[in-house]
XYZ file of C-alpha atoms in Angstrom:
661
model
C -14.731 -14.522 -21.094
C -12.342 -13.579 -18.302
C -13.745 -11.158 -15.783
C -11.800 -8.094 -14.767
C -10.296 -7.838 -11.335
C -12.556 -6.441 -8.681
C -11.417 -3.824 -6.172
C -11.341 -5.031 -2.606
C -14.014 -2.768 -1.180
C -16.039 -3.247 1.985
C -19.641 -4.118 1.337
C -20.696 -3.122 4.845
C -18.560 -0.033 5.184
C -20.592 3.070 6.005
C -19.039 6.431 5.259
C -18.477 8.700 8.227
C -20.984 11.394 8.930
C -18.806 13.998 10.601
C -20.539 17.083 11.928
C -19.239 20.626 11.856
C -15.853 19.864 10.349
C -15.868 22.978 8.281
C -12.265 23.086 7.196
C -11.779 24.761 3.830
C -11.630 22.482 0.823
C -8.113 22.108 -0.468
C -7.591 23.178 -4.069
C -7.137 20.463 -6.620
C -3.531 19.418 -7.089
C -1.953 18.854 -10.467
C -2.140 15.133 -9.832
C -5.894 14.901 -9.664
C -6.609 17.755 -12.021
C -5.629 15.258 -14.697
C -8.195 12.851 -13.330
C -10.887 15.522 -13.318
C -10.139 16.593 -16.856
C -11.891 15.064 -19.820
C -11.140 11.364 -20.143
C -10.557 9.581 -23.397
C -13.182 9.276 -26.056
C -14.737 6.339 -24.220
C -15.788 8.646 -21.425
C -18.369 11.372 -21.573
C -17.794 14.599 -19.798
C -20.348 15.697 -17.236
C -20.982 19.378 -16.607
C -21.229 20.605 -13.071
C -24.712 21.198 -11.707
C -25.885 24.754 -11.403
C -24.665 26.609 -8.384
C -28.206 27.288 -7.185
C -30.657 24.661 -6.068
C -33.766 24.115 -8.215
C -37.211 24.536 -6.773
C -38.946 22.663 -9.594
C -39.052 18.947 -9.033
C -37.462 16.692 -11.606
C -39.118 13.491 -12.645
C -36.758 10.488 -12.608
C -36.669 8.159 -15.582
C -39.330 5.527 -15.002
C -38.045 2.954 -17.467
C -34.769 1.553 -18.636
C -35.872 2.258 -22.230
C -34.831 5.644 -23.503
C -37.141 7.722 -25.730
C -35.866 8.634 -29.185
C -34.854 12.112 -28.028
C -33.034 10.970 -24.917
C -30.722 13.528 -23.328
C -27.015 12.911 -23.631
C -24.704 12.545 -20.681
C -23.625 16.117 -21.084
C -27.069 17.589 -20.522
C -28.907 17.831 -17.235
C -32.504 16.593 -17.653
C -35.532 18.578 -16.508
C -33.466 21.429 -15.081
C -34.770 24.985 -14.774
C -33.343 28.064 -13.120
C -35.441 29.200 -10.140
C -37.927 31.925 -10.978
C -36.490 34.350 -8.442
C -33.139 34.216 -10.273
C -34.519 34.303 -13.811
C -35.182 37.989 -14.562
C -32.376 39.248 -16.757
C -32.446 42.556 -18.595
C -33.746 42.183 -22.131
C -31.138 44.644 -23.408
C -28.645 41.776 -23.730
C -24.954 42.366 -23.693
C -23.500 45.844 -23.348
C -19.963 46.241 -24.622
C -19.572 42.482 -24.572
C -20.764 42.138 -20.962
C -24.135 41.141 -19.510
C -25.733 43.202 -16.799
C -26.002 41.632 -13.386
C -29.352 39.803 -13.141
C -31.964 41.142 -10.802
C -32.548 38.879 -7.820
C -35.252 38.706 -5.215
C -34.679 37.460 -1.668
C -36.175 34.091 -0.803
C -38.265 33.742 2.326
C -37.740 31.091 4.970
C -41.092 29.538 4.080
C -40.148 29.304 0.407
C -36.805 27.728 1.300
C -38.487 25.136 3.510
C -40.991 24.370 0.766
C -38.229 23.930 -1.809
C -36.261 21.692 0.532
C -39.287 19.502 1.115
C -39.748 19.102 -2.633
C -36.071 18.316 -3.194
C -36.038 15.786 -0.367
C -39.195 14.123 -1.675
C -37.514 13.800 -5.058
C -34.425 12.302 -3.433
C -36.502 9.692 -1.614
C -38.255 8.659 -4.836
C -35.006 8.497 -6.774
C -33.286 6.549 -3.999
C -36.086 4.011 -3.991
C -35.904 3.687 -7.761
C -32.114 3.257 -7.709
C -32.203 0.688 -4.899
C -34.947 -1.326 -6.577
C -33.260 -1.239 -9.972
C -29.808 -2.222 -8.670
C -31.284 -5.000 -6.542
C -33.365 -6.305 -9.434
C -30.411 -6.319 -11.815
C -28.116 -7.968 -9.249
C -30.528 -10.904 -9.030
C -30.396 -11.658 -12.741
C -27.656 -12.397 -15.231
C -29.472 -10.827 -18.177
C -27.209 -8.686 -20.307
C -28.276 -5.042 -20.471
C -28.244 -3.139 -23.719
C -26.280 0.037 -24.314
C -29.480 2.093 -24.033
C -30.398 0.472 -20.709
C -26.981 1.246 -19.237
C -27.346 4.819 -20.483
C -30.712 5.104 -18.755
C -29.272 3.781 -15.487
C -26.458 6.311 -15.657
C -28.979 9.114 -16.231
C -31.022 7.864 -13.266
C -28.071 7.890 -10.872
C -26.726 11.142 -12.266
C -30.095 12.777 -11.592
C -29.992 11.490 -8.017
C -26.515 12.969 -7.533
C -27.754 16.323 -8.836
C -30.690 16.243 -6.415
C -28.288 15.625 -3.536
C -26.192 18.539 -4.722
C -29.232 20.845 -4.758
C -30.220 19.671 -1.283
C -26.780 20.461 0.146
C -26.722 23.920 -1.435
C -30.235 24.751 -0.256
C -29.377 23.738 3.309
C -26.438 26.139 3.389
C -28.372 29.023 1.817
C -27.617 32.333 3.614
C -31.219 32.562 4.827
C -31.327 28.957 6.103
C -31.992 28.576 9.816
C -29.667 26.499 12.043
C -32.210 23.678 11.958
C -32.133 23.600 8.153
C -28.338 23.611 8.119
C -28.337 20.464 10.253
C -30.665 18.549 7.935
C -27.850 16.853 5.935
C -26.378 15.518 9.165
C -29.742 14.575 10.635
C -30.707 12.556 7.561
C -27.173 11.171 6.922
C -27.228 12.620 3.419
C -23.485 12.242 2.622
C -23.526 8.541 3.522
C -26.778 7.993 1.618
C -25.398 9.719 -1.438
C -22.240 7.598 -1.458
C -24.203 4.411 -0.833
C -27.268 4.792 -3.074
C -25.975 7.274 -5.612
C -22.532 5.806 -6.258
C -21.458 2.572 -4.591
C -24.468 0.376 -5.308
C -24.399 1.225 -8.994
C -20.624 0.761 -9.210
C -20.990 -2.689 -7.675
C -23.603 -3.565 -10.291
C -21.313 -2.312 -13.041
C -18.413 -4.262 -11.585
C -20.455 -7.463 -11.482
C -21.174 -7.096 -15.213
C -17.565 -6.577 -16.299
C -16.132 -6.716 -18.910
C -19.353 -5.916 -20.838
C -20.037 -2.839 -18.684
C -16.477 -1.497 -18.815
C -17.217 1.538 -20.993
C -20.217 2.542 -18.884
C -18.317 1.982 -15.644
C -15.535 4.263 -16.827
C -18.079 6.961 -17.657
C -19.806 6.730 -14.317
C -16.530 6.734 -12.348
C -15.510 9.971 -14.058
C -18.993 11.419 -13.577
C -19.066 10.600 -9.850
C -15.474 11.770 -9.387
C -16.288 15.188 -10.832
C -19.456 15.483 -8.747
C -17.667 14.658 -5.480
C -14.865 17.031 -6.423
C -17.476 19.774 -6.844
C -19.073 18.955 -3.492
C -15.682 19.048 -1.804
C -15.346 22.671 -2.880
C -18.951 23.824 -2.471
C -19.975 21.846 0.642
C -16.844 21.730 2.834
C -18.796 20.748 5.957
C -18.446 17.092 4.908
C -14.902 17.360 3.614
C -13.780 14.130 5.315
C -16.550 12.152 3.640
C -15.808 13.611 0.213
C -12.078 12.873 0.262
C -12.675 9.297 1.401
C -15.230 8.838 -1.371
C -12.743 10.226 -3.896
C -10.235 7.665 -2.661
C -12.792 4.896 -3.183
C -13.493 6.088 -6.720
C -9.766 6.088 -7.400
C -9.588 2.471 -6.227
C -12.469 1.493 -8.509
C -10.737 3.118 -11.472
C -7.473 1.411 -10.555
C -9.083 -2.016 -10.270
C -10.679 -1.996 -13.717
C -7.463 -0.998 -15.491
C -5.619 -4.184 -16.461
C -3.495 -3.336 -19.491
C -1.932 0.087 -18.968
C 0.353 -0.047 -15.913
C 1.039 3.670 -16.135
C -2.674 4.404 -15.773
C -2.902 1.954 -12.869
C -0.041 3.667 -11.072
C -1.574 7.072 -11.783
C -4.891 6.118 -10.174
C -3.149 4.332 -7.312
C -1.336 7.591 -6.544
C -4.626 9.505 -6.699
C -6.420 7.099 -4.356
C -3.453 7.083 -1.975
C -3.371 10.882 -1.961
C -7.035 11.122 -0.936
C -6.716 8.446 1.750
C -3.640 10.158 3.175
C -5.618 13.388 3.376
C -8.404 11.475 5.090
C -5.825 10.093 7.528
C -4.663 13.651 8.232
C -8.209 14.553 9.283
C -8.943 11.264 11.085
C -5.583 9.716 12.034
C -7.110 7.435 14.668
C -9.681 5.879 12.310
C -8.678 2.345 11.381
C -10.938 2.312 8.329
C -8.590 4.660 6.453
C -5.619 2.377 7.140
C -7.703 -0.531 5.875
C -8.189 1.279 2.557
C -4.469 2.073 2.297
C -3.680 -1.620 2.718
C -5.553 -2.336 -0.493
C -3.183 -0.001 -2.351
C -0.035 -1.767 -1.097
C -0.548 -5.166 -2.703
C 2.924 -5.273 -4.240
C 4.572 -4.794 -0.830
C 3.372 -7.510 1.553
C 5.136 -6.117 4.628
C 3.557 -2.709 4.055
C 0.213 -4.371 3.456
C 0.569 -6.235 6.767
C 1.505 -2.948 8.421
C -1.656 -1.163 7.245
C -3.973 -4.085 7.979
C -2.566 -4.540 11.481
C -2.708 -0.799 12.090
C -6.390 -0.804 11.143
C -6.962 -3.367 13.911
C -5.009 -1.635 16.696
C -5.786 1.986 15.856
C -7.503 4.104 18.457
C -10.741 3.403 16.557
C -10.247 -0.135 15.170
C -11.958 -1.234 11.971
C -13.262 -4.722 12.697
C -14.048 -5.539 9.041
C -10.304 -5.774 8.522
C -10.416 -9.178 10.233
C -12.078 -10.454 7.076
C -10.059 -8.509 4.508
C -6.674 -9.349 6.034
C -7.211 -12.954 5.001
C -6.714 -11.824 1.389
C -3.093 -11.288 2.425
C -2.702 -14.360 4.624
C -4.594 -17.025 2.658
C -2.146 -17.398 -0.279
C 0.724 -17.986 2.161
C -1.226 -20.290 4.462
C -2.777 -22.344 1.653
C 0.013 -22.451 -0.924
C 3.206 -21.234 0.691
C 5.698 -22.866 -1.702
C 4.275 -21.129 -4.769
C 3.418 -17.765 -3.213
C 6.704 -17.359 -1.339
C 8.723 -17.458 -4.570
C 7.482 -13.973 -5.481
C 8.948 -12.231 -2.418
C 12.021 -12.145 -0.202
C 12.376 -14.794 2.492
C 12.391 -12.239 5.298
C 9.061 -10.874 4.031
C 7.296 -14.173 3.400
C 8.394 -15.644 6.724
C 7.119 -12.634 8.681
C 3.766 -12.478 6.874
C 3.219 -16.233 7.116
C 4.081 -16.296 10.819
C 1.679 -13.395 11.382
C -1.036 -15.268 9.480
C -0.577 -18.366 11.642
C -0.838 -16.246 14.782
C -3.912 -14.424 13.487
C -5.727 -17.670 12.672
C -4.389 -19.423 15.813
C -2.767 -22.102 13.683
C -0.192 -24.723 14.596
C 2.572 -23.658 16.975
C 5.179 -25.763 15.167
C 4.463 -24.021 11.843
C 4.698 -20.619 13.476
C 8.074 -21.430 15.035
C 9.395 -22.659 11.718
C 8.510 -19.462 9.835
C 9.450 -17.026 12.591
C 12.833 -18.762 12.965
C 13.487 -18.100 9.298
C 12.523 -14.450 9.757
C 14.934 -13.975 12.665
C 17.761 -15.702 10.808
C 17.216 -13.501 7.735
C 16.862 -10.199 9.598
C 20.561 -9.454 10.110
C 21.463 -10.064 6.477
C 18.464 -8.060 5.287
C 19.628 -5.017 7.250
C 23.077 -5.266 5.672
C 21.798 -5.779 2.122
C 18.956 -3.274 1.936
C 20.886 -0.357 3.382
C 18.848 2.851 3.563
C 15.717 1.033 2.355
C 15.539 -0.584 5.778
C 14.628 2.774 7.293
C 11.050 2.510 6.053
C 10.795 -1.273 6.102
C 12.324 -1.435 9.578
C 9.667 0.867 11.017
C 6.960 -1.229 9.341
C 8.456 -4.444 10.739
C 8.644 -2.943 14.224
C 4.959 -2.040 13.970
C 4.012 -5.537 12.768
C 5.845 -7.153 15.692
C 3.996 -4.884 18.128
C 0.675 -5.822 16.505
C 1.586 -9.492 16.897
C 2.350 -8.936 20.596
C -1.141 -7.468 20.996
C -2.611 -10.369 18.962
C -3.924 -7.825 16.459
C -6.204 -6.208 19.033
C -8.057 -9.363 20.086
C -10.686 -8.539 22.711
C -9.401 -11.188 25.123
C -5.724 -10.173 24.922
C -4.438 -8.986 28.309
C -2.122 -6.272 26.971
C -4.753 -4.928 24.571
C -7.382 -4.824 27.318
C -4.957 -2.986 29.617
C -4.186 -0.488 26.855
C -7.886 0.140 26.165
C -8.682 0.535 29.874
C -5.848 3.023 30.372
C -6.916 5.001 27.316
C -10.457 5.194 28.657
C -9.231 6.463 32.042
C -7.383 9.348 30.443
C -10.314 10.424 28.309
C -12.221 13.579 29.083
C -14.620 13.634 32.004
C -17.996 11.866 31.571
C -19.764 15.228 31.296
C -17.508 16.307 28.447
C -17.810 12.939 26.719
C -21.589 13.109 26.722
C -21.901 16.751 25.743
C -22.276 15.919 22.051
C -23.474 12.315 21.733
C -24.290 12.639 18.016
C -20.959 14.073 16.972
C -19.667 10.653 15.935
C -16.169 11.601 17.070
C -14.084 9.608 19.487
C -13.407 11.543 22.725
C -9.808 12.695 22.961
C -7.442 11.933 25.790
C -6.924 14.550 28.468
C -3.151 15.266 28.724
C -3.426 16.499 32.310
C -5.289 13.408 33.500
C -2.836 11.192 31.638
C 0.200 12.896 33.202
C -1.281 12.768 36.699
C -1.950 9.039 36.450
C 1.571 8.471 35.152
C 3.242 10.368 37.988
C 1.025 8.822 40.624
C 2.280 5.357 39.751
C 5.963 5.890 38.970
C 6.677 8.445 41.718
C 5.123 6.427 44.524
C 7.168 5.701 47.623
C 8.907 2.363 47.811
C 9.898 -0.127 45.124
C 7.420 -1.596 42.680
C 7.053 -5.330 43.127
C 6.560 -7.075 39.795
C 4.939 -9.998 41.573
C 1.953 -7.777 42.282
C 1.225 -7.612 38.552
C 0.401 -10.099 35.830
C 3.539 -11.509 34.243
C 3.814 -12.734 30.668
C 3.905 -16.518 30.703
C 6.951 -18.126 29.044
C 6.276 -20.092 25.850
C 5.798 -23.822 26.289
C 8.169 -24.829 23.503
C 7.698 -26.558 20.185
C 4.494 -28.586 20.537
C 3.941 -30.459 17.314
C 0.319 -30.842 16.255
C -0.921 -28.285 18.810
C -2.616 -25.015 17.882
C -2.621 -21.724 19.759
C -5.396 -21.972 22.315
C -5.624 -18.395 23.593
C -4.707 -14.824 22.785
C -2.289 -14.570 25.704
C -0.520 -17.707 24.480
C 0.054 -15.892 21.193
C 1.669 -13.044 23.130
C 3.904 -15.470 25.047
C 5.342 -16.820 21.777
C 5.860 -13.404 20.192
C 7.626 -11.667 23.085
C 10.874 -13.709 22.854
C 10.958 -13.020 19.110
C 10.486 -9.313 19.763
C 13.404 -9.456 22.198
C 15.649 -11.192 19.660
C 14.746 -8.861 16.788
C 15.258 -5.762 18.912
C 18.614 -7.130 20.078
C 19.728 -7.764 16.483
C 18.750 -4.268 15.396
C 20.249 -2.593 18.475
C 23.542 -4.421 17.925
C 24.062 -2.472 14.676
C 26.034 0.224 16.473
C 26.482 3.362 14.399
C 24.141 2.199 11.611
C 21.685 5.015 10.943
C 19.480 2.744 8.863
C 18.189 0.970 11.990
C 17.247 4.164 13.833
C 13.589 4.227 12.649
C 13.125 0.673 13.994
C 14.687 1.689 17.322
C 12.691 4.926 17.452
C 9.468 2.994 16.839
C 10.341 0.428 19.518
C 11.483 2.962 22.123
C 8.331 5.026 21.561
C 6.207 1.914 22.146
C 8.095 1.053 25.347
C 7.735 4.609 26.663
C 4.034 4.701 25.816
C 3.567 1.529 27.855
C 4.787 3.398 30.922
C 1.370 5.094 30.813
C -0.058 1.576 31.115
C 2.137 0.401 34.030
C 0.710 -3.103 34.231
C 1.489 -3.598 30.534
C 5.097 -2.368 30.800
C 5.770 -4.540 33.847
C 4.348 -7.473 31.913
C 6.753 -6.747 29.036
C 9.858 -5.690 30.955
C 11.516 -9.124 30.992
C 11.481 -9.200 27.211
C 13.126 -5.834 26.584
C 16.891 -6.041 25.811
C 17.916 -3.191 28.085
C 21.663 -3.900 27.771
C 21.638 -3.846 23.971
C 19.453 -0.735 23.915
C 21.798 1.098 26.301
C 24.840 0.195 24.177
C 23.054 1.332 21.028
C 22.037 4.630 22.604
C 25.585 5.300 23.791
C 26.978 4.641 20.304
C 24.635 7.022 18.484
C 26.320 9.916 16.752
C 25.406 13.140 18.538
C 26.412 15.399 15.672
C 23.817 18.155 15.432
C 22.054 16.991 18.604
C 21.382 19.687 21.206
C 21.769 18.476 24.791
C 19.112 20.879 26.013
C 16.537 19.267 23.725
C 17.413 15.773 24.927
C 17.342 16.760 28.591
C 14.263 18.958 28.345
C 11.004 17.543 29.718
C 9.246 18.925 26.635
C 8.857 16.750 23.562
C 11.548 17.731 21.011
C 9.793 19.346 18.079
C 11.507 21.986 15.938
C 9.174 24.787 14.967
C 9.977 24.306 11.296
C 12.204 22.364 8.965
C 12.415 18.755 7.881
C 12.930 17.419 11.387
C 9.605 18.538 12.811
C 7.933 15.316 11.673
C 10.015 12.285 10.787
C 8.830 9.753 8.183
C 8.030 7.169 10.864
C 5.902 9.705 12.750
C 3.225 9.409 10.064
C 3.419 5.624 10.334
C 3.242 5.761 14.121
C 0.373 8.202 14.591
C -3.135 6.871 15.108
C -2.278 3.765 17.131
C -4.009 3.408 20.444
C -0.624 3.208 22.149
C 0.943 6.158 20.274
C -1.617 8.526 21.817
C 0.651 8.421 24.879
C 3.732 9.422 22.891
C 2.933 12.513 20.854
C 1.937 15.820 22.434
C -1.369 17.418 21.404
C -1.328 19.331 18.114
C 1.986 17.724 17.075
C 0.559 17.062 13.606
C -1.168 20.440 13.361
C 0.232 23.601 11.854
C 3.388 23.034 9.827
C 3.072 19.471 8.564
C 5.421 17.864 6.064
C 4.054 17.863 2.510
C 2.386 14.642 1.367
C 4.936 13.889 -1.338
C 7.862 14.320 1.068
C 6.665 12.395 4.107
C 8.418 9.131 3.328
C 11.517 10.716 1.813
C 14.630 10.029 3.843
C 16.824 13.122 4.005
C 20.258 13.616 5.597
C 18.696 16.311 7.773
C 16.548 13.654 9.497
C 19.563 12.088 11.222
C 20.000 14.555 14.091
C 16.273 14.929 14.947
C 15.887 11.131 14.921
C 18.819 10.628 17.312
C 17.440 13.426 19.483
C 14.105 11.652 19.637
C 15.665 8.281 20.588
C 17.815 9.837 23.316
C 14.897 11.882 24.645
C 12.695 8.781 24.967
C 15.526 6.843 26.626
C 16.052 9.652 29.128
C 12.336 9.577 29.975
C 12.640 5.831 30.602
C 15.652 6.491 32.823
C 13.554 8.819 34.961
C 11.328 5.856 35.857
C 14.273 4.667 38.020
C 13.579 1.037 37.230
C 15.324 -0.079 34.043
C 18.146 2.240 32.971
C 19.921 5.279 34.378
C 21.602 8.275 32.758
C 24.783 10.077 33.771
C 24.298 13.722 32.772
C 28.004 14.551 33.042
C 29.259 11.614 31.002
C 26.084 11.503 28.881
C 26.007 7.754 29.294
C 23.205 5.212 29.744
C 23.609 2.272 32.100
C 21.346 -0.635 33.021
C 20.020 -0.896 36.560
C 20.791 -4.299 38.128
C 17.222 -5.105 39.050
C 16.421 -8.785 39.570
C 13.203 -8.399 37.590
C 15.116 -7.563 34.415
C 16.097 -10.966 33.101
C 15.818 -13.034 29.962
C 13.372 -15.843 29.462
C 14.356 -19.101 27.682
C 14.743 -18.600 23.950
C 11.676 -19.729 22.052
C 13.984 -20.754 19.225
C 15.693 -23.427 21.330
C 14.469 -26.928 20.699
C 13.120 -28.893 23.624
């Protein structure tokens, strides 16, 4: 019998254990309220655990065989209300209302004792769950309906114990030490791993026979995590990422109903986007989003490559990205028929670079991409706004060889980022926080001025220069990461020239904005910009900037040293801003707190509106004016409002990689 598709999840991925992120839990939206509501008749509804922890220990099921009077999925086994909350007036209801129950305060000693009992129960249940899942994964024996029911009860009981532990730790009388216990013992990660993921993997391995039980457990776990998101907001980032994972599981096991698939894809994407809002520099989130973009190969390449060159790269992506590349590298003729030529040629060329394949094959595919780019811009119209920004990002990732450790430009970018971090004392003040130290804007600005405002001209010969490509060498593979860069830079120059030549076309502005922002950010890594400067089409960029419509553009915003950011309205964040944030290089572009406060709604972030035109032109002109102030590449006439190229001998073109030897 044909097995159902399996979601592309990371076996080794460990959920983050963020500390003291106590942002309030966002209320459920209408989109995922439908997911939290009762599923179809094949799914059993699970009631929420009680809002108080339970001091009596619950005994986990010791066997996969259920007794005749087994509890249903809707009942919580072995659950009792704590004695100090149990005394209710015997008079019953008065006028249809119950009197408030009498409560007694709990001592610190009692709380510690209850926590010890709950934790001991968690350890026993974890051991039982791990042993059972491992044992079942080693055998192909088919489980009966009753055995699956017992396993669901076992894991549900473990989830309830975790819930009680979290609530007890945040009891009003809990000491600071008790409140830190979930972080100290990595309870959120353990709950996701032992209570949810391991069992879901077992269920997935037994598809399609376990489909009904897997649906039930996905809904059960989804409701439990939704409850924890509201009641234990300290681990909000972990909960929303786990909800995204559950959405991906539900999406992957739905094969027949495309409407249901799209519904759960939207839910998973919503949670991952919220996770990206909280951790924009974490490459793992981008890795998850790539799995939801399988119908759009350029977007999938964008997310995978972003995961590798984010400020906190996710190295497991180097394995998962081959799910995108392998069909094109192994069976190009068949796979390429499903997509546009401009898309297949770009993805295939990127795959050859990533695997350090044959140079001749790379040149063949990248030539096709360049030849198709101009026509694609004309045909796609406004759709190129989003796709153009994604293509610009993919080309930048290819220049950096997808964040390879030995790549010169990537190493320079990492070293510069480390220099502008906070002082060593500040970095080490909270070693267990698990958060990446942020860049210090003052240090970053001082380093920038120190280099570009120095006396005397800057001699490019004092810096490493990008080596020109060695031509079309048949039968030869890429031998180094820097050789990959040398073959991508001329392509980047050609693509940027083609896009910049579309004078007056607003559809190419996101591509230009993305590219200009990258160039400006490299000025904070001077050795990297000087390495790239020969491959930047300064003439075409200047002509494009001069031809931009300035309708609605305020000169004071363009000429101001402050980053242009309206206090409100649709132009505060542009659609490509959400694509651009989180890269290691984009940390040099955006000011601090740019994505805080008034942020564009999730459903509107990628919508292209007419009101975006003026802010986007303002942004491009502002970046270009900052580049002009470097006094090396272009200059700006404030009276004529005109960009010109400086006639520096270092600004020259290299031989075209497309030319045959």
